[in-house]
XYZ file of C-alpha atoms in Angstrom:
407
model
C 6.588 -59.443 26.347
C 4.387 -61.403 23.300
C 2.799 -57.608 22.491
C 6.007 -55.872 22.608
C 7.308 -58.824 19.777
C 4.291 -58.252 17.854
C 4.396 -54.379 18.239
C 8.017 -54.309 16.498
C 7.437 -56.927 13.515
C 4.426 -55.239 12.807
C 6.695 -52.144 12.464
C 9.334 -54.131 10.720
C 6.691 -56.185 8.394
C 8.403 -59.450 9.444
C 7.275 -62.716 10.827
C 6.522 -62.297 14.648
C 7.173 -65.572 16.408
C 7.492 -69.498 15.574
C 6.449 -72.380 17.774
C 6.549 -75.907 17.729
C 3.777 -78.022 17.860
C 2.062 -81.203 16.478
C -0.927 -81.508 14.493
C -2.301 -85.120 14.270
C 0.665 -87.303 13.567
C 3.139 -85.032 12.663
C 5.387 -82.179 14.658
C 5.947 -79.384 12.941
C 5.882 -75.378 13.324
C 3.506 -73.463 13.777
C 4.343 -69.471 12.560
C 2.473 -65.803 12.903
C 3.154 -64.115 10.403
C 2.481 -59.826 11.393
C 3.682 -58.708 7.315
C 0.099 -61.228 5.907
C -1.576 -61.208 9.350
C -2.037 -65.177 9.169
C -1.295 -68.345 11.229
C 0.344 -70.765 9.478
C 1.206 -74.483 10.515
C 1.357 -78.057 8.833
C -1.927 -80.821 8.724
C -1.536 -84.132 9.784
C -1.134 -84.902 6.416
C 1.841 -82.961 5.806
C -0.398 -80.090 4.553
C 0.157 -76.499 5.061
C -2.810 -74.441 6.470
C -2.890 -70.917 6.643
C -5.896 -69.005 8.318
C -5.864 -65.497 7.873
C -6.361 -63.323 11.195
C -9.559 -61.665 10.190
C -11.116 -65.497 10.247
C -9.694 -65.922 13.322
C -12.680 -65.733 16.235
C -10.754 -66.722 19.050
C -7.772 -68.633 20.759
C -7.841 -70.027 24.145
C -5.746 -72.702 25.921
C -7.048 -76.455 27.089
C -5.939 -79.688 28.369
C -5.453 -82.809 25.975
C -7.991 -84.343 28.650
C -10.716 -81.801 28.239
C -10.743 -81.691 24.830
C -9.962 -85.357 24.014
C -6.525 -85.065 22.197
C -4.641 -88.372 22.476
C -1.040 -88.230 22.528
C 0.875 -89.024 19.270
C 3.571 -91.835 18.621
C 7.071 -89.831 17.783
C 10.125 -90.037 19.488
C 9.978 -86.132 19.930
C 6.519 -86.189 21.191
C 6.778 -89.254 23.710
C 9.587 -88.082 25.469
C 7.736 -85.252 26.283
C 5.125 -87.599 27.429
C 7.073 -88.571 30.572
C 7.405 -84.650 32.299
C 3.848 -83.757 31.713
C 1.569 -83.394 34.508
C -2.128 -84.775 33.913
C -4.460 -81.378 32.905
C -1.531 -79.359 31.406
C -3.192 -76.762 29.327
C -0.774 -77.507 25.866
C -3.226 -77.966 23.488
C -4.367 -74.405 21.653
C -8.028 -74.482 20.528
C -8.035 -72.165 17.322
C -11.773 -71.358 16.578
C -11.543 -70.750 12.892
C -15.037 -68.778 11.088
C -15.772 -71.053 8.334
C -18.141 -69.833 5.590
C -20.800 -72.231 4.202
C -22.719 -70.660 1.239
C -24.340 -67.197 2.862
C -24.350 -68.768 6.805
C -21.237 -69.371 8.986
C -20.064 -71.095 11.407
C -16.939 -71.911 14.023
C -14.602 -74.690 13.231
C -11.971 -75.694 16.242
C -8.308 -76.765 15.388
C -6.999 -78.520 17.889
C -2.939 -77.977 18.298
C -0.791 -80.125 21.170
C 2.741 -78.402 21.582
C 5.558 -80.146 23.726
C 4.833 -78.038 27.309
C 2.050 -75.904 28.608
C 4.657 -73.091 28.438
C 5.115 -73.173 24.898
C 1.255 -73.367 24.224
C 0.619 -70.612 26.531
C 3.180 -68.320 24.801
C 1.942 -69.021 20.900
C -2.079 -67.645 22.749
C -0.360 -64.698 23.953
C 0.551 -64.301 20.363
C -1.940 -65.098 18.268
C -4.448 -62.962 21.107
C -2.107 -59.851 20.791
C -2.542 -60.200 16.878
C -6.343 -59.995 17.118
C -6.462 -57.283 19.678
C -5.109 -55.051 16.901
C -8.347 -55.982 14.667
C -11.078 -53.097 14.644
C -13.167 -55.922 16.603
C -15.708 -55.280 19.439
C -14.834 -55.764 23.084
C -17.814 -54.361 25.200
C -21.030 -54.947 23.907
C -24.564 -53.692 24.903
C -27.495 -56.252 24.117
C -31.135 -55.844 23.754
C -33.350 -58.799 23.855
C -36.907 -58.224 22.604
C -38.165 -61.286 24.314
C -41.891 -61.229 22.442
C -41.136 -61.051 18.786
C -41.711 -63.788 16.156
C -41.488 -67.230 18.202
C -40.578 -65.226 21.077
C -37.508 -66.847 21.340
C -35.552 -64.282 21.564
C -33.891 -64.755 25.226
C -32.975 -68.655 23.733
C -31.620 -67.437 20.629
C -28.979 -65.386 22.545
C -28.636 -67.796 24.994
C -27.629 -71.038 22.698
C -26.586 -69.479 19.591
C -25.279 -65.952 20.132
C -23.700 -66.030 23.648
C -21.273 -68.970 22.924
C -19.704 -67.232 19.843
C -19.561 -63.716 21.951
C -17.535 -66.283 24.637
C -15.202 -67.499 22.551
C -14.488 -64.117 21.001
C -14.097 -62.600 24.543
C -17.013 -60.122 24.233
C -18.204 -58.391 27.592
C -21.819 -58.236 27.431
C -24.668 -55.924 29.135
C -27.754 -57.438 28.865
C -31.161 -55.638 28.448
C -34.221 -58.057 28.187
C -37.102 -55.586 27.313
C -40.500 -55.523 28.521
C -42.481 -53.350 26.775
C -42.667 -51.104 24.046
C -40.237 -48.742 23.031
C -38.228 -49.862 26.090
C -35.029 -49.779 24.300
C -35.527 -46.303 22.910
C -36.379 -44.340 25.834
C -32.845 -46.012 27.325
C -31.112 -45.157 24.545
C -32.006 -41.339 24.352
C -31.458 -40.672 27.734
C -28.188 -38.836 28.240
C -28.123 -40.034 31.416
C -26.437 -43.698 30.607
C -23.574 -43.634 29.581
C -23.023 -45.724 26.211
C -19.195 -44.440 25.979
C -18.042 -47.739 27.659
C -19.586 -50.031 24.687
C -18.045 -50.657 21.164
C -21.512 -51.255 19.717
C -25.275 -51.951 20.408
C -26.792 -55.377 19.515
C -30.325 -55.983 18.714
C -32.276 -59.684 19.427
C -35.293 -59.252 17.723
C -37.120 -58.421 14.600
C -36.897 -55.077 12.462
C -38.968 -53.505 14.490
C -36.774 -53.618 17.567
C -33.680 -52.507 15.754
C -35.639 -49.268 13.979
C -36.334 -48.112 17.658
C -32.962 -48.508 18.854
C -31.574 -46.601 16.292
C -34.802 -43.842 16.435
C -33.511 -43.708 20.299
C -29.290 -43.396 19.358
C -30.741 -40.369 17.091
C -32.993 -38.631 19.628
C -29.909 -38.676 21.629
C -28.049 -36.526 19.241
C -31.082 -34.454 18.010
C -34.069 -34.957 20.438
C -36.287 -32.261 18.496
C -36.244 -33.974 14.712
C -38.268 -31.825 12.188
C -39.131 -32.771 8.499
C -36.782 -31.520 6.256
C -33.467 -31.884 9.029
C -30.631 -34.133 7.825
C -31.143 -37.111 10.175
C -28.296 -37.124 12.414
C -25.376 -39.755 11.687
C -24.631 -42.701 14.546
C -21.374 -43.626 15.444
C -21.881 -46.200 17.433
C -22.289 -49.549 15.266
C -25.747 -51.341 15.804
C -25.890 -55.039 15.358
C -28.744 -57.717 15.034
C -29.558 -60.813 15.728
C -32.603 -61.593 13.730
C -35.080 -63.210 16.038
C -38.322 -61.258 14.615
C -41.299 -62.262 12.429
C -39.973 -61.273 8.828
C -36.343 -60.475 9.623
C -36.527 -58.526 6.345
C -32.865 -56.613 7.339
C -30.619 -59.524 8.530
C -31.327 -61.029 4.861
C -31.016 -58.054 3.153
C -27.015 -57.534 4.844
C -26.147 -60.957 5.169
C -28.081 -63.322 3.171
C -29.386 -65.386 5.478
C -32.281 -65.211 8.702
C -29.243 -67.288 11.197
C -28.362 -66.132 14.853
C -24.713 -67.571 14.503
C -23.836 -65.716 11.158
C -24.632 -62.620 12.171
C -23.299 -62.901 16.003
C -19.962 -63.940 13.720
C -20.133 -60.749 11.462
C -20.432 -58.520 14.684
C -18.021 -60.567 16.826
C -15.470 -60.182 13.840
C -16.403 -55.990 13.833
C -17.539 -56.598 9.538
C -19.999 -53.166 9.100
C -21.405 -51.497 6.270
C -23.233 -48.413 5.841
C -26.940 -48.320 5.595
C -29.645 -46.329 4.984
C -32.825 -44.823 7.748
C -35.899 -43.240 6.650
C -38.072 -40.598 9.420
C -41.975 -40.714 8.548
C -43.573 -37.606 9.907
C -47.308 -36.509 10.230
C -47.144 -32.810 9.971
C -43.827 -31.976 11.914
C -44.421 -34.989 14.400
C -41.814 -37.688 13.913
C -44.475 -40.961 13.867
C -41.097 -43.745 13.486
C -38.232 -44.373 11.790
C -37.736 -46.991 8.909
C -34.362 -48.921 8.973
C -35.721 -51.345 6.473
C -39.350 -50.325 4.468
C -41.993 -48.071 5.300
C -45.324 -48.281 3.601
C -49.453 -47.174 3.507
C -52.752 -48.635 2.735
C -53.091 -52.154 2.910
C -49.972 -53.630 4.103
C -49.801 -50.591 6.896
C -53.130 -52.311 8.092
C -52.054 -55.674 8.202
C -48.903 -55.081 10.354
C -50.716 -52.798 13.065
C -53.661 -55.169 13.159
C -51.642 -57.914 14.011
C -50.349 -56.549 17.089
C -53.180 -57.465 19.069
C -52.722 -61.288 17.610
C -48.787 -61.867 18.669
C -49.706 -64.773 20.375
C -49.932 -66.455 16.953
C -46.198 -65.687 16.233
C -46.045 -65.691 12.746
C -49.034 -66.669 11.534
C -51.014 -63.609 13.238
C -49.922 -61.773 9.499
C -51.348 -64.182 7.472
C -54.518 -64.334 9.658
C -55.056 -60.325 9.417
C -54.105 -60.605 5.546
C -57.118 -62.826 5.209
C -59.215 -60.590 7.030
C -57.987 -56.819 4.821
C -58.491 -58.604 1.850
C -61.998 -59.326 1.857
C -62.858 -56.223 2.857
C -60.716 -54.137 0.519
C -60.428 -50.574 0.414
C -58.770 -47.610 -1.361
C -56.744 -45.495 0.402
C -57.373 -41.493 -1.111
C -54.014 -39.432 -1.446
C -51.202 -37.967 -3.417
C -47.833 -39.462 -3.631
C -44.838 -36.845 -4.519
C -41.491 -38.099 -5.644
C -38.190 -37.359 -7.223
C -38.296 -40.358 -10.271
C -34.187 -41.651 -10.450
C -32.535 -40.832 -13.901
C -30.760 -43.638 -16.472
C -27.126 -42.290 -14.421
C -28.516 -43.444 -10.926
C -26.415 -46.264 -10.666
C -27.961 -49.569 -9.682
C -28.098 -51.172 -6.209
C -25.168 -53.522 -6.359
C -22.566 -51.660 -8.693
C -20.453 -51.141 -5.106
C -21.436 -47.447 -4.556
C -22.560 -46.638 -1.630
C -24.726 -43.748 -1.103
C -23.927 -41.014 1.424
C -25.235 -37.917 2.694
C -25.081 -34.897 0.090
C -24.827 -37.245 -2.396
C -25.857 -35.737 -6.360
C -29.027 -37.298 -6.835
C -30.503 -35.607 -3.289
C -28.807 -32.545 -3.878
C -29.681 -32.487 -7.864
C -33.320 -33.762 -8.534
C -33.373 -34.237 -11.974
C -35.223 -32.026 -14.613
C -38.431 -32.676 -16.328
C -38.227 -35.325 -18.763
C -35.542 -37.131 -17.026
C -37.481 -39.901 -15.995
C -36.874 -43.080 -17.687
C -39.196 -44.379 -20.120
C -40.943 -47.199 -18.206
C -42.064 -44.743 -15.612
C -43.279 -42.443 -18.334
C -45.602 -45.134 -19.426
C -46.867 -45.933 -15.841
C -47.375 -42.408 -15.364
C -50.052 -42.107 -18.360
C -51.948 -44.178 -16.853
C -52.747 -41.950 -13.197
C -53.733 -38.308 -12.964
C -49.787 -36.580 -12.443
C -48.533 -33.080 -12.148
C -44.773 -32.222 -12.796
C -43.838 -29.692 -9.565
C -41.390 -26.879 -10.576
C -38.820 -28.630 -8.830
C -38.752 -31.893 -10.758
C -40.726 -33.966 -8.732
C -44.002 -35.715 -9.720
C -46.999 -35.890 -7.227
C -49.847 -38.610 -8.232
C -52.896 -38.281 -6.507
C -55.690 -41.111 -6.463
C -56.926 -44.089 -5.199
C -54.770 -46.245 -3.689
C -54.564 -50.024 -2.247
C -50.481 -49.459 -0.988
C -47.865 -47.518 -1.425
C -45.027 -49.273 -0.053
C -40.692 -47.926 -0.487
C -37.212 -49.623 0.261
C -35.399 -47.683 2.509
C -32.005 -49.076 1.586
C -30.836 -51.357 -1.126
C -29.849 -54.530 -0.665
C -26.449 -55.205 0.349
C -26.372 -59.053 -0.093
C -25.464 -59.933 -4.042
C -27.877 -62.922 -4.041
C-alpha cells in the first residue's frame, strides 16, 4: 500500500517513492521526498522544481482531454501514445499555494506520466503525505448572509468553496438568519461539534465575536467579571465578508476570501486575544478585535437600523454624531504597561498568567509620555498600581489583541 511506503520512510527519513513523468517537453522523474517533505520533479526547461508539502493544497487525477494537455513528441512518450485509451486519467493536477505580496492564491501544475496507473499511484502518494499535515478535514461554516455588501453566501460560493474542494474539506453549512443565530447553536450542548476540525466564519467581526462568545458559553455558560475567560480548542476561522473586516487584516494582511480560505484549508493558526465587556456582572459581548465608548459606540449601534446602505450606513451616522457632539461623563481605570512590556511584533506571544497580568506594575512605572498625558486630566493612583481618570469624554476606544501581520 502507498501509506504503508510512506509510513516506513517517514520512519527511516528516506525518500518515499519515484515516478516517471513528463513535464512540457521533457520526461523526467518526479520524487517525494518523506526526510524534506517536498515534491520534486524537472520543468520543461530542464529545471528542477521543488514544492514543499505544506504549499501543497491538493492533488487530484485528470484526463489530458479535460484539462487540455497535448501529447509531447519523444520516442518514450509516443509509444505510449498508441495503448492509451481516450479519457485516461494520467495527468496529475498539483494545486500549488502561491504567495503574492500579503494575498494568495492556487497555481495548477499540470504532470502527464506514461499510464493512468502510474499517475494514479504518485496521487496516492503525494495524498498520503498531506494527510499527515495538522490540516482540517471536516469543517463547520457560518454564513452571515447580511453583513457589509451582503455577499456573504457568494463569497463562499465562488471564492471559498472551490479552494475547500480542491483541498478535500467536508463542509456543514449554516446560513444565518438573524441575530446571534450562530451563538445560541454554538452553546447548546446538544450539537455535537466533536465531528468538526474547526469552525469557519463568513462575515464581518461581528459574526466571528459571537461565535466565539457562543464556543465559550459552552464551556462556562455563567461568565462573571473577574473569571479567566475559558480557553477554545476548537480553531475558528474567517472569511472576511463584513463592513470593516478589521481582524482578517490584522492576521493576514489583507481583506481577500481566497487567502484566508488558503490559511485555514492549509490548518496555519495563531493565538489571539478576546476581551468580555460586562455591565455590573452581566456579560453585554465579547470583543475578538476592539471594544470602545462614547462616540464611536454610537456610530456602530446607530447604524444598525441603516444596513441597507452596506457600507456607507457608517459614514452616514458619523455625519449625523458629529454635529451633535457630546461628552460622555465617566472614569477610566487601567494598569499603564512598563518600558519591559515588550512591543507587539518582537514574536512573543502573550498567554494566560502571563507577568504583566499577574504583576501590575508599581507607582511610577509608567513611562514618561503617559506621565505627561496624565497631567493634563484629573487622575488618582489606586493602591494597586492602577490609574483611574475620571472626566469628560468624546471615546474611549482599546485593541484587544495586537496585530499579528508585520506590515
Amino acid at each position: 500500500m502507498v501509506k504503508d511506503d510512506i509510513d516506513a520512510a517517514a520512519e527511516n527519513g528516506g525518500e518515499a517513492r519515484c515516478f516517471v513523468c513528463c513535464h512540457g517537453k521533457a520526461e523526467g522523474k518526479l520524487s517525494v521526498d518523506v526526510s524534506t517533505g517536498s515534491v520534486e520533479w524537472r520543468s520543461a526547461h530542464g529545471a528542477t522544481i521543488r514544492v514543499n508539502c505544506v504549499d501543497i493544497l491538493g492533488a487530484r487525477l485528470a484526463s489530458r482531454e479535460t484539462t487540455g494537455v497535448r501529447a509531447y513528441v519523444s520516442s518514450w512518450f509516443t509509444s505510449s501514445e498508441y495503448g492509451r485509451s481516450k479519457g485516461a486519467q494520467d495527468v496529475l493536477v498539483l494545486s500549488v499555494v502561491e504567495r503574492r505580496g500579503a494575498k494568495s492564491r492556487v497555481r495548477d501544475e499540470k504532470l502527464v506520466f506514461s499510464s493512468a496507473d502510474e499517475c494514479s499511484r504518485c496521487c496516492q502518494c503525494i495524498g498520503s503525505l498531506l494527510n499527515h499535515l495538522n490540516r482540517p478535514k471536516s469543517l463547520l461554516v457560518f454564513i452571515n448572509p447580511y453583513g457589509g455588501k451582503k455577499r456573504g453566501c457568494q463569497v463562499y460560493e465562488q471564492e471559498v468553496a472551490p479552494v475547500f474542494a480542491v483541498a478535500g474539506i467536508r463542509t456543514n453549512v449554516v446560513v444565518t438568519q438573524h441575530s446571534n443565530e450562530a451563538r445560541d447553536l454554538l452553546k447548546d450542548k446538544a450539537n455535537d461539534l466533536s465531528v468538526y476540525d474547526g469552525i469557519v466564519v463568513v462575515g464581518g467581526d461581528g459574526t466571528l465575536a459571537e461565535v466565539v462568545l457562543g464556543l465559550m458559553l459552552r464551556v462556562n455558560a455563567q461568565i462573571r467579571p473577574g473569571d479567566d475567560i475559558p480557553t477554545i480548542e476548537l480553531p475558528v476561522g474567517l472569511i472576511p465578508a463584513g463592513t470593516g473586516n478589521i481582524f482578517a487584516f490584522e492576521t493576514t494582511g489583507a481583506v481577500d476570501p481566497v487567502t484566508s480560505a488558503l490559511h485555514i484549508a492549509c490548518g496555519n493558526q495563531i493565538s489571539t486575544d478576546a476581551a468580555t465587556v460586562f455591565s455590573g456582572d452581566d456579560l453585554q459581548c465579547l470583543a475578538a478585535s476592539t471594544f470602545s465608548y462614547g462616540t464611536f459606540s454610537e456610530v456602530v449601534a446607530g447604524s444598525e437600523r441603516y444596513r441597507w446602505l452596506g457600507p456607507l450606513r457608517l459614514l452616514a451616522v458619523l455625519v449625523n454624531v458629529l454635529w451633535r457632539i457630546r461628552p460622555y461623563r465617566g472614569s477610566v481605570t487601567f494598569w499603564p504597561a512598563g518600558a519591559d512590556s515588550g512591543h507587539p511584533l518582537d514574536g512573543q506571544v502573550c498567554t494566560a498568567g502571563c507577568s504583566r497580568c499577574s504583576k501590575p506594575p508599581l507607582p511610577g512605572e509608567a513611562p514618561p509620555e503617559l506621565e505627561t498625558e496624565l497631567a493634563k486630566a484629573p487622575f488618582e493612583r489606586l493602591p494597586d498600581g492602577s490609574i483611574r481618570i475620571h472626566g469628560s469624554f468624546t471615546m474611549v476606544g482599546s485593541s484587544v489583541h495586537a496585530t499579528r501581520y508585520d506590515r
